[in-house]
Amino acid sequence: MNPQQAPAPGADPYFPDHGDARYHVERYELDLDYRPVSNRLSGSARLHTQTGPAPLDEIVLDLAALRIHRLLLDGRTARYVHRAGKLRIRPGRTLAPGTSCTIEVRYTGNPQPIRSPWGGLGWEELTDGALVAGQPIGAPSWYPCNDRPADKASYRVALTAPSPFTAVVGGRLLSRTTRASSTTWVYEQPAPTSSYLMTVSLGRYTTVPLTTPAQAPASADERNPPVPQTAYVPAHLRPQFTEDFARQTQMMQFFQDVFGAYPFGEYAIVVADEELDVPVEAQGVATFGTNHLDGARTSERLVAHELAHQWFGNSVSVADWQHIWLNEGFAKYAEWLWSEHAGGRTAADHAATAHRLLSIAPQNLRLADPGALLMFDDRLYQRGGLTVHALRCALGEAPFFRMLKAWATNHRHGTVTTTDFTTHAQQHTATPLSGLFEAWLREPSLPPLPHPTGARRPARP
């Protein structure tokens, strides 16, 4: 963006060059063909859009340097300019407010990660396959999109690849069809999904069902039915995986007890046959690397963290990236809750450790507005978890867990801000919380370690 040019109305303050708040994408239909050996992607993307409350003379999509072969607007050839990661479509006439239109883009290329302060983001070519790690601005590396977290849509993704490979996409597998040496996998994700949360994993995987109807937890009921859970794992890592994810189904049931019903139709775990810096979160999918498996559950906190994101971040999504602590702070606290529930260290113990670490770290992070360069700083995760713990201490056990479940339930599949959360939390106590939130969210200095104000009661609702 030109430094003298004001951001567009509604633009994300951290990534003003991504996304366009003037229109909404209701649904994406992606038909992709990928050849791993040559890293060649051919795609057709159909977007069903609706303009906002103001007239619109162009529709702007985010798309990396892939070659466009054809672009149609409502079935007719449309003028467009594709430059610097932006695809600007010029309708023949100004679109009136509330106008529905369909955009079809056919494109090819060698997808590459998008450069960012945190390294390459988006489509990543692996030694034997590929994966997508889109957070926060990697989605345009592989399909045209309105790349803002608040613009959530449903998806249908069809991916054709060589038959030895398994394709995993977030959502329900509708069909798998093999012709000659290629297989087409078709997935449907009906839940509202942010662009960065769509993923593709392609590898030589063994499918490991984690749940069957006969394995339904005894405590499951109509509100929290068993969630279909499947893993895709390299065959040589299956023994380690079996141990490291042995408590996955129990973890799912516990989080449903605490956070409310799982917000999607299924959950998939992928273990890429390659080391990854961190696991990759996506809608209904979590991807881990070989370095996250050791057969000793060393990374179980990460298993809990990624699962918790299905509620906090994926279902309840941030309106813009300034509020990322609502994703990471709650997922961090979910790690501590699982540890406490599973007989490990209590959340209070984890909070004390986090507080000691933060006390010797620089005091220059404002949790409610960390700035783009600090949005993935480990201090944000730790301080976010501490903020949730401080609220637990202030509210007391029963009100805190009622508040937590209501937050995830009331905003299911929606978008939220920090103010939404502070307003929500205040509804669960007569004691003013403004001082707590000012100290933990808006001041950079670290407040004292929180302690419960009353007697402890059992943590599990």
Coordinates of C-alpha atoms in Angstrom, one line a residue:
M1 CA 0.0 0.0 0.0
N2 CA 1.1 3.5 -0.7
P3 CA 2.2 5.0 2.7
Q4 CA 0.2 8.2 1.8
Q5 CA -2.9 6.2 0.9
A6 CA -5.5 5.7 3.7
P7 CA -6.5 2.0 4.3
A8 CA -9.8 1.0 2.7
P9 CA -12.8 1.2 5.0
G10 CA -13.0 -1.9 7.1
A11 CA -9.4 -3.0 6.3
D12 CA -7.5 -5.1 8.7
P13 CA -5.2 -2.7 10.7
Y14 CA -2.3 -5.3 10.5
F15 CA -2.8 -6.4 6.8
P16 CA -4.5 -3.5 5.0
D17 CA -3.5 -4.9 1.7
H18 CA -5.4 -8.2 2.3
G19 CA -9.1 -8.6 1.9
D20 CA -12.0 -6.2 1.0
A21 CA -14.8 -5.4 3.4
R22 CA -17.0 -4.0 0.7
Y23 CA -18.4 -7.4 -0.4
H24 CA -18.8 -10.9 1.0
V25 CA -18.0 -14.3 -0.4
E26 CA -20.8 -16.8 0.5
R27 CA -19.2 -19.9 -1.1
Y28 CA -16.1 -21.1 -2.8
E29 CA -16.0 -24.1 -5.2
L30 CA -12.5 -25.1 -6.0
D31 CA -11.5 -27.7 -8.6
L32 CA -7.8 -28.4 -8.4
D33 CA -5.3 -30.7 -10.1
Y34 CA -1.8 -30.9 -8.6
R35 CA 1.3 -32.7 -9.8
P36 CA 3.8 -33.1 -6.9
V37 CA 6.8 -33.9 -9.0
S38 CA 6.6 -30.6 -11.0
N39 CA 4.8 -28.7 -8.3
R40 CA 2.2 -27.8 -10.9
L41 CA -1.3 -26.6 -9.9
S42 CA -4.2 -26.1 -12.2
G43 CA -7.3 -24.7 -10.7
S44 CA -10.8 -23.4 -11.3
A45 CA -12.3 -21.3 -8.6
R46 CA -16.0 -20.3 -8.5
L47 CA -16.9 -17.7 -6.0
H48 CA -20.5 -16.8 -5.1
T49 CA -20.4 -13.2 -3.8
Q50 CA -22.7 -10.5 -2.6
T51 CA -21.9 -6.8 -2.5
G52 CA -22.3 -4.8 0.7
P53 CA -24.4 -1.7 1.5
A54 CA -22.5 0.6 -1.0
P55 CA -22.4 0.5 -4.8
L56 CA -19.3 -1.2 -6.1
D57 CA -17.4 -0.5 -9.3
E58 CA -14.8 -3.3 -8.9
I59 CA -14.4 -6.6 -7.0
V60 CA -10.9 -7.1 -5.6
L61 CA -9.6 -10.6 -4.8
D62 CA -6.3 -11.7 -3.3
L63 CA -4.3 -14.0 -5.6
A64 CA -0.5 -14.6 -5.8
A65 CA 1.5 -14.8 -9.0
L66 CA -0.4 -17.6 -10.7
R67 CA -1.3 -17.3 -14.4
I68 CA -4.9 -16.5 -15.1
H69 CA -6.3 -18.2 -18.3
R70 CA -9.9 -17.1 -18.1
L71 CA -12.1 -14.9 -15.9
L72 CA -15.9 -14.8 -16.0
L73 CA -18.3 -12.7 -14.1
D74 CA -21.8 -14.1 -14.1
G75 CA -20.8 -16.3 -17.1
R76 CA -19.4 -13.5 -19.2
T77 CA -15.9 -12.5 -19.9
A78 CA -14.9 -9.6 -17.6
R79 CA -12.1 -7.1 -17.6
Y80 CA -9.5 -7.5 -14.9
V81 CA -6.0 -6.5 -13.8
H82 CA -3.8 -8.9 -11.9
R83 CA -0.8 -7.2 -10.2
A84 CA 1.0 -7.3 -6.9
G85 CA -1.1 -10.0 -5.4
K86 CA -4.4 -8.3 -6.3
L87 CA -7.0 -9.4 -8.9
R88 CA -9.2 -6.4 -9.7
I89 CA -12.3 -7.3 -11.6
R90 CA -14.1 -4.5 -13.5
P91 CA -17.8 -5.1 -14.1
G92 CA -19.4 -3.6 -17.1
R93 CA -21.6 -1.5 -14.8
T94 CA -21.5 -0.4 -11.1
L95 CA -22.9 -3.1 -8.9
A96 CA -25.8 -2.0 -6.8
P97 CA -25.8 -2.8 -3.0
G98 CA -26.8 -6.3 -2.2
T99 CA -26.0 -7.6 -5.7
S100 CA -25.2 -11.3 -6.0
C101 CA -22.7 -12.4 -8.6
T102 CA -20.6 -15.4 -9.5
I103 CA -16.9 -15.1 -10.4
E104 CA -15.0 -17.9 -12.1
V105 CA -11.2 -17.9 -12.3
R106 CA -9.2 -20.5 -14.2
Y107 CA -5.5 -20.5 -13.4
T108 CA -2.3 -22.4 -13.4
G109 CA 1.2 -22.1 -12.0
N110 CA 3.8 -23.3 -9.5
P111 CA 2.4 -22.3 -6.1
Q112 CA 4.9 -20.8 -3.8
P113 CA 4.6 -19.6 -0.1
I114 CA 3.8 -15.9 0.3
R115 CA 6.7 -14.0 2.0
S116 CA 6.0 -12.7 5.4
P117 CA 7.9 -11.6 8.6
W118 CA 7.4 -15.2 9.8
G119 CA 8.7 -17.0 6.7
G120 CA 6.8 -18.4 3.8
L121 CA 3.0 -18.9 4.3
G122 CA 0.5 -20.9 2.3
W123 CA 1.1 -23.6 -0.2
E124 CA 4.3 -25.5 0.7
E125 CA 6.0 -28.1 -1.5
L126 CA 7.2 -31.0 0.6
T127 CA 9.8 -33.7 -0.2
D128 CA 6.9 -36.0 -1.2
G129 CA 3.7 -34.1 -1.3
A130 CA 2.4 -30.7 -0.2
L131 CA 0.6 -28.9 2.6
V132 CA -1.0 -25.5 3.2
A133 CA -0.2 -23.4 6.3
G134 CA -2.3 -20.3 5.6
Q135 CA -2.2 -18.3 8.8
P136 CA -2.5 -15.4 8.6
I137 CA -2.1 -14.3 4.9
G138 CA -1.1 -17.5 3.0
A139 CA -4.5 -18.4 1.4
P140 CA -3.9 -16.4 -1.8
S141 CA -0.9 -18.6 -2.6
W142 CA -3.2 -21.3 -4.0
Y143 CA -6.7 -19.8 -4.7
P144 CA -8.3 -16.4 -5.3
C145 CA -10.1 -15.2 -2.2
N146 CA -11.2 -12.4 0.0
D147 CA -8.4 -12.9 2.4
R148 CA -9.8 -11.4 5.7
P149 CA -10.7 -13.6 8.7
A150 CA -14.1 -12.1 9.1
D151 CA -15.3 -13.0 5.6
K152 CA -16.3 -16.6 6.3
A153 CA -17.8 -18.9 3.6
S154 CA -18.6 -22.5 2.8
Y155 CA -16.4 -24.6 0.6
R156 CA -16.4 -27.5 -1.8
V157 CA -12.9 -28.6 -2.8
A158 CA -12.2 -31.2 -5.5
L159 CA -8.5 -32.2 -5.7
T160 CA -7.0 -34.5 -8.3
A161 CA -3.6 -35.9 -7.7
P162 CA -1.5 -39.0 -8.5
S163 CA -3.2 -42.1 -7.0
P164 CA -0.4 -43.1 -4.6
F165 CA -1.2 -39.9 -2.7
T166 CA -3.9 -39.2 -0.2
A167 CA -5.5 -35.8 -0.2
V168 CA -6.9 -34.3 3.0
V169 CA -9.1 -31.2 3.1
G170 CA -11.1 -29.8 6.0
G171 CA -14.6 -31.1 5.8
R172 CA -16.6 -34.2 4.9
L173 CA -15.2 -36.5 2.2
L174 CA -18.0 -36.7 -0.4
S175 CA -16.3 -39.0 -2.9
R176 CA -13.1 -40.5 -4.1
T177 CA -12.8 -41.5 -7.8
T178 CA -9.8 -43.1 -9.5
R179 CA -9.3 -42.9 -13.2
A180 CA -6.1 -44.2 -14.7
S181 CA -3.3 -43.1 -12.5
S182 CA -5.1 -40.2 -10.8
T183 CA -7.6 -39.9 -8.0
T184 CA -10.0 -37.1 -7.4
W185 CA -11.0 -36.3 -3.8
V186 CA -14.1 -34.2 -3.2
Y187 CA -14.7 -32.5 0.2
E188 CA -17.5 -30.3 1.5
Q189 CA -17.1 -27.8 4.3
P190 CA -20.5 -26.4 5.0
A191 CA -19.5 -24.4 8.1
P192 CA -18.5 -20.7 7.7
T193 CA -14.7 -20.8 7.2
S194 CA -12.1 -18.0 7.1
S195 CA -9.9 -18.1 4.0
Y196 CA -6.7 -18.8 6.0
L197 CA -8.3 -21.9 7.6
M198 CA -8.7 -23.8 4.4
T199 CA -5.9 -26.4 4.0
V200 CA -4.7 -29.2 1.7
S201 CA -2.4 -32.0 2.8
L202 CA -1.1 -34.4 0.2
G203 CA 1.1 -37.3 1.1
R204 CA 1.5 -41.1 1.2
Y205 CA -0.6 -41.7 4.3
T206 CA -2.1 -44.6 6.1
T207 CA -5.7 -43.9 7.2
V208 CA -6.2 -44.5 10.9
P209 CA -9.8 -44.3 12.2
L210 CA -9.8 -43.0 15.8
T211 CA -13.5 -43.4 16.4
T212 CA -16.3 -45.9 15.5
P213 CA -19.9 -46.0 16.6
A214 CA -19.0 -48.8 19.0
Q215 CA -16.4 -46.6 20.7
A216 CA -18.8 -43.8 21.6
P217 CA -18.0 -42.4 25.0
A218 CA -20.4 -43.5 27.7
S219 CA -21.0 -39.8 28.6
A220 CA -21.9 -38.8 25.1
D221 CA -25.5 -37.5 24.7
E222 CA -27.6 -35.7 22.1
R223 CA -25.9 -32.4 22.8
N224 CA -22.4 -33.8 22.5
P225 CA -22.6 -36.7 20.1
P226 CA -19.4 -38.6 19.3
V227 CA -17.3 -36.7 16.7
P228 CA -15.9 -38.8 13.8
Q229 CA -12.1 -38.5 14.1
T230 CA -9.6 -39.8 11.5
A231 CA -5.8 -39.6 11.3
Y232 CA -3.6 -39.7 8.2
V233 CA -0.1 -41.0 9.1
P234 CA 3.0 -42.3 7.3
A235 CA 3.0 -46.0 7.9
H236 CA 6.4 -46.0 9.6
L237 CA 5.2 -43.5 12.2
R238 CA 2.0 -45.4 13.2
P239 CA 3.5 -47.0 16.4
Q240 CA 4.6 -43.6 17.7
F241 CA 1.3 -42.0 16.6
T242 CA -0.7 -44.6 18.5
E243 CA 0.9 -43.7 21.7
D244 CA 1.2 -39.9 21.2
F245 CA -2.5 -39.6 20.3
A246 CA -3.9 -42.3 22.6
R247 CA -6.0 -39.8 24.5
Q248 CA -7.3 -37.9 21.5
T249 CA -10.9 -39.1 21.8
Q250 CA -11.0 -38.4 25.6
M251 CA -9.6 -35.0 24.9
M252 CA -12.4 -34.3 22.4
Q253 CA -15.0 -35.3 24.9
F254 CA -13.5 -33.2 27.7
F255 CA -13.4 -30.2 25.5
Q256 CA -17.0 -30.7 24.5
D257 CA -17.9 -30.9 28.2
V258 CA -16.0 -27.6 28.9
F259 CA -16.5 -25.6 25.7
G260 CA -19.8 -27.0 24.3
A261 CA -20.5 -29.2 21.3
Y262 CA -17.7 -29.6 18.8
P263 CA -18.5 -27.0 16.1
F264 CA -17.8 -29.0 13.0
G265 CA -18.9 -32.3 11.5
E266 CA -15.6 -34.2 11.8
Y267 CA -11.9 -33.8 12.9
A268 CA -8.9 -35.0 11.0
I269 CA -5.2 -35.2 12.1
V270 CA -2.5 -35.3 9.5
V271 CA 1.2 -36.2 10.3
A272 CA 3.3 -34.9 7.4
D273 CA 6.3 -37.0 6.7
E274 CA 8.5 -34.0 7.4
E275 CA 9.6 -31.9 10.3
L276 CA 7.5 -28.8 10.9
D277 CA 8.3 -25.8 13.0
V278 CA 4.9 -25.8 14.6
P279 CA 1.6 -27.7 14.0
V280 CA -0.7 -26.2 11.4
E281 CA -4.3 -25.3 12.4
A282 CA -7.1 -25.4 9.9
Q283 CA -10.9 -25.8 9.9
G284 CA -11.5 -29.4 11.1
V285 CA -7.9 -30.4 10.5
A286 CA -4.6 -30.2 12.4
T287 CA -1.3 -31.0 10.8
F288 CA 1.7 -32.2 12.7
G289 CA 5.3 -33.0 11.7
T290 CA 7.5 -36.0 12.4
N291 CA 9.2 -34.0 15.1
H292 CA 6.0 -33.9 17.1
L293 CA 5.9 -37.6 17.5
D294 CA 8.2 -39.6 19.8
G295 CA 6.0 -42.3 21.3
A296 CA 6.1 -40.6 24.8
R297 CA 3.3 -38.0 24.5
T298 CA 5.9 -35.2 24.8
S299 CA 3.9 -33.0 22.5
E300 CA 0.4 -33.7 23.9
R301 CA 0.0 -30.1 24.9
L302 CA 0.2 -29.2 21.2
V303 CA -2.4 -31.9 20.5
A304 CA -4.7 -30.1 23.0
H305 CA -3.8 -26.6 21.6
E306 CA -4.7 -27.5 18.0
L307 CA -7.9 -29.2 19.0
A308 CA -9.0 -26.2 21.1
H309 CA -8.5 -23.9 18.1
Q310 CA -11.5 -25.6 16.5
W311 CA -13.6 -23.7 19.1
F312 CA -11.3 -20.7 19.6
G313 CA -10.2 -19.3 16.3
N314 CA -12.0 -21.5 13.8
S315 CA -15.6 -21.4 15.0
V316 CA -15.3 -18.2 17.1
S317 CA -13.1 -16.2 14.7
V318 CA -11.5 -12.8 15.1
A319 CA -12.9 -9.9 13.2
D320 CA -9.4 -8.8 12.4
W321 CA -5.9 -9.9 13.5
Q322 CA -5.6 -7.3 16.2
H323 CA -7.6 -9.6 18.4
I324 CA -5.5 -12.7 17.9
W325 CA -5.1 -13.3 21.6
L326 CA -8.7 -14.5 21.6
N327 CA -7.4 -17.4 19.5
E328 CA -4.1 -18.1 21.1
G329 CA -4.8 -17.2 24.7
F330 CA -7.8 -19.6 24.9
A331 CA -5.9 -22.4 23.1
K332 CA -3.0 -22.0 25.5
Y333 CA -5.4 -22.1 28.5
A334 CA -7.0 -25.3 27.0
E335 CA -3.6 -26.9 27.2
W336 CA -3.6 -26.1 31.0
L337 CA -7.1 -27.3 31.4
W338 CA -6.3 -30.6 29.7
S339 CA -3.2 -31.1 31.9
E340 CA -5.3 -30.5 35.0
H341 CA -8.1 -32.8 33.9
A342 CA -5.7 -35.6 32.9
G343 CA -3.9 -35.7 36.2
G344 CA -0.9 -33.6 35.3
R345 CA 0.1 -30.1 36.5
T346 CA -2.8 -27.8 37.5
A347 CA -3.7 -24.7 35.5
A348 CA -2.5 -22.7 38.5
D349 CA 0.9 -24.4 38.3
H350 CA 1.1 -23.7 34.6
A351 CA 0.1 -20.1 35.2
A352 CA 2.8 -19.6 37.8
T353 CA 5.4 -20.9 35.4
A354 CA 4.2 -18.6 32.6
H355 CA 4.2 -15.7 35.0
R356 CA 7.9 -16.3 36.0
L357 CA 8.9 -16.5 32.3
L358 CA 7.0 -13.3 31.4
S359 CA 8.4 -11.5 34.5
I360 CA 12.0 -11.7 33.0
A361 CA 10.9 -10.9 29.4
P362 CA 10.6 -7.5 27.8
Q363 CA 7.5 -5.6 29.0
N364 CA 6.4 -4.1 25.7
L365 CA 3.5 -6.2 24.5
R366 CA -0.1 -5.0 24.7
L367 CA -2.2 -8.1 24.5
A368 CA -5.3 -6.5 23.0
D369 CA -3.2 -4.8 20.2
P370 CA 0.2 -6.5 20.0
G371 CA 1.0 -5.2 16.5
A372 CA 1.7 -7.4 13.5
L373 CA 5.3 -8.1 14.3
L374 CA 4.4 -9.5 17.8
M375 CA 1.2 -11.3 17.0
F376 CA 2.9 -14.7 17.1
D377 CA 5.3 -13.8 19.9
D378 CA 5.4 -16.5 22.6
R379 CA 4.6 -13.9 25.2
L380 CA 1.2 -13.4 23.6
Y381 CA 0.3 -17.0 24.1
Q382 CA 1.5 -17.1 27.7
R383 CA 0.0 -13.8 28.7
G384 CA -3.2 -14.8 26.9
G385 CA -3.4 -17.9 28.9
L386 CA -2.7 -16.0 32.1
T387 CA -5.4 -13.5 31.3
V388 CA -7.9 -16.3 31.0
H389 CA -6.6 -17.7 34.3
A390 CA -6.9 -14.3 36.0
L391 CA -10.6 -14.3 34.9
R392 CA -11.1 -17.7 36.3
C393 CA -9.7 -16.6 39.6
A394 CA -11.9 -13.5 39.6
L395 CA -15.1 -15.2 38.7
G396 CA -14.8 -18.4 40.6
E397 CA -15.0 -21.9 39.2
A398 CA -18.7 -22.4 38.3
P399 CA -19.3 -18.9 36.9
F400 CA -16.0 -19.1 34.9
F401 CA -16.9 -22.3 33.2
R402 CA -20.4 -21.1 32.5
M403 CA -18.9 -18.0 30.9
L404 CA -16.4 -20.1 28.9
K405 CA -19.0 -22.4 27.4
A406 CA -21.4 -19.6 26.7
W407 CA -18.7 -17.7 24.8
A408 CA -18.0 -20.6 22.5
T409 CA -21.7 -21.4 22.1
N410 CA -23.2 -18.0 21.7
H411 CA -20.6 -17.0 19.0
R412 CA -20.5 -20.3 17.2
H413 CA -19.4 -19.8 13.6
G414 CA -19.3 -16.0 14.2
T415 CA -16.7 -13.3 14.4
V416 CA -15.7 -11.4 17.6
T417 CA -13.5 -8.6 19.0
T418 CA -11.8 -8.1 22.4
T419 CA -14.6 -5.8 23.4
D420 CA -17.2 -8.5 22.6
F421 CA -15.4 -10.8 25.0
T422 CA -14.9 -8.3 27.8
T423 CA -18.6 -7.4 27.6
H424 CA -19.5 -11.1 27.6
A425 CA -17.4 -11.8 30.7
Q426 CA -18.8 -8.9 32.6
Q427 CA -22.3 -10.5 32.2
H428 CA -21.2 -13.3 34.5
T429 CA -20.4 -11.3 37.6
A430 CA -21.6 -8.3 39.5
T431 CA -18.0 -7.4 40.3
P432 CA -16.5 -4.8 37.8
L433 CA -13.9 -6.4 35.6
S434 CA -12.7 -3.2 33.9
G435 CA -9.5 -3.0 36.1
L436 CA -8.6 -6.6 35.4
F437 CA -9.0 -6.2 31.6
E438 CA -7.1 -2.9 31.6
A439 CA -4.2 -4.4 33.4
W440 CA -4.0 -7.7 31.5
L441 CA -5.1 -6.6 28.0
R442 CA -4.1 -3.0 27.5
E443 CA -1.1 -2.3 29.8
P444 CA 2.3 -3.7 28.7
S445 CA 3.6 -4.2 32.3
L446 CA 2.9 -7.6 33.8
P447 CA 0.3 -7.7 36.6
P448 CA 0.8 -9.8 39.7
L449 CA 0.2 -13.5 39.5
P450 CA -3.6 -14.1 39.9
H451 CA -4.9 -16.2 42.7
P452 CA -8.5 -17.4 43.4
T453 CA -10.6 -15.0 45.3
G454 CA -12.7 -17.8 46.9
A455 CA -12.6 -21.5 47.7
R456 CA -11.8 -23.8 44.9
R457 CA -14.4 -26.1 43.5
P458 CA -13.9 -29.0 41.0
A459 CA -12.6 -27.6 37.7
R460 CA -14.7 -29.9 35.5
P461 CA -18.3 -28.8 35.0

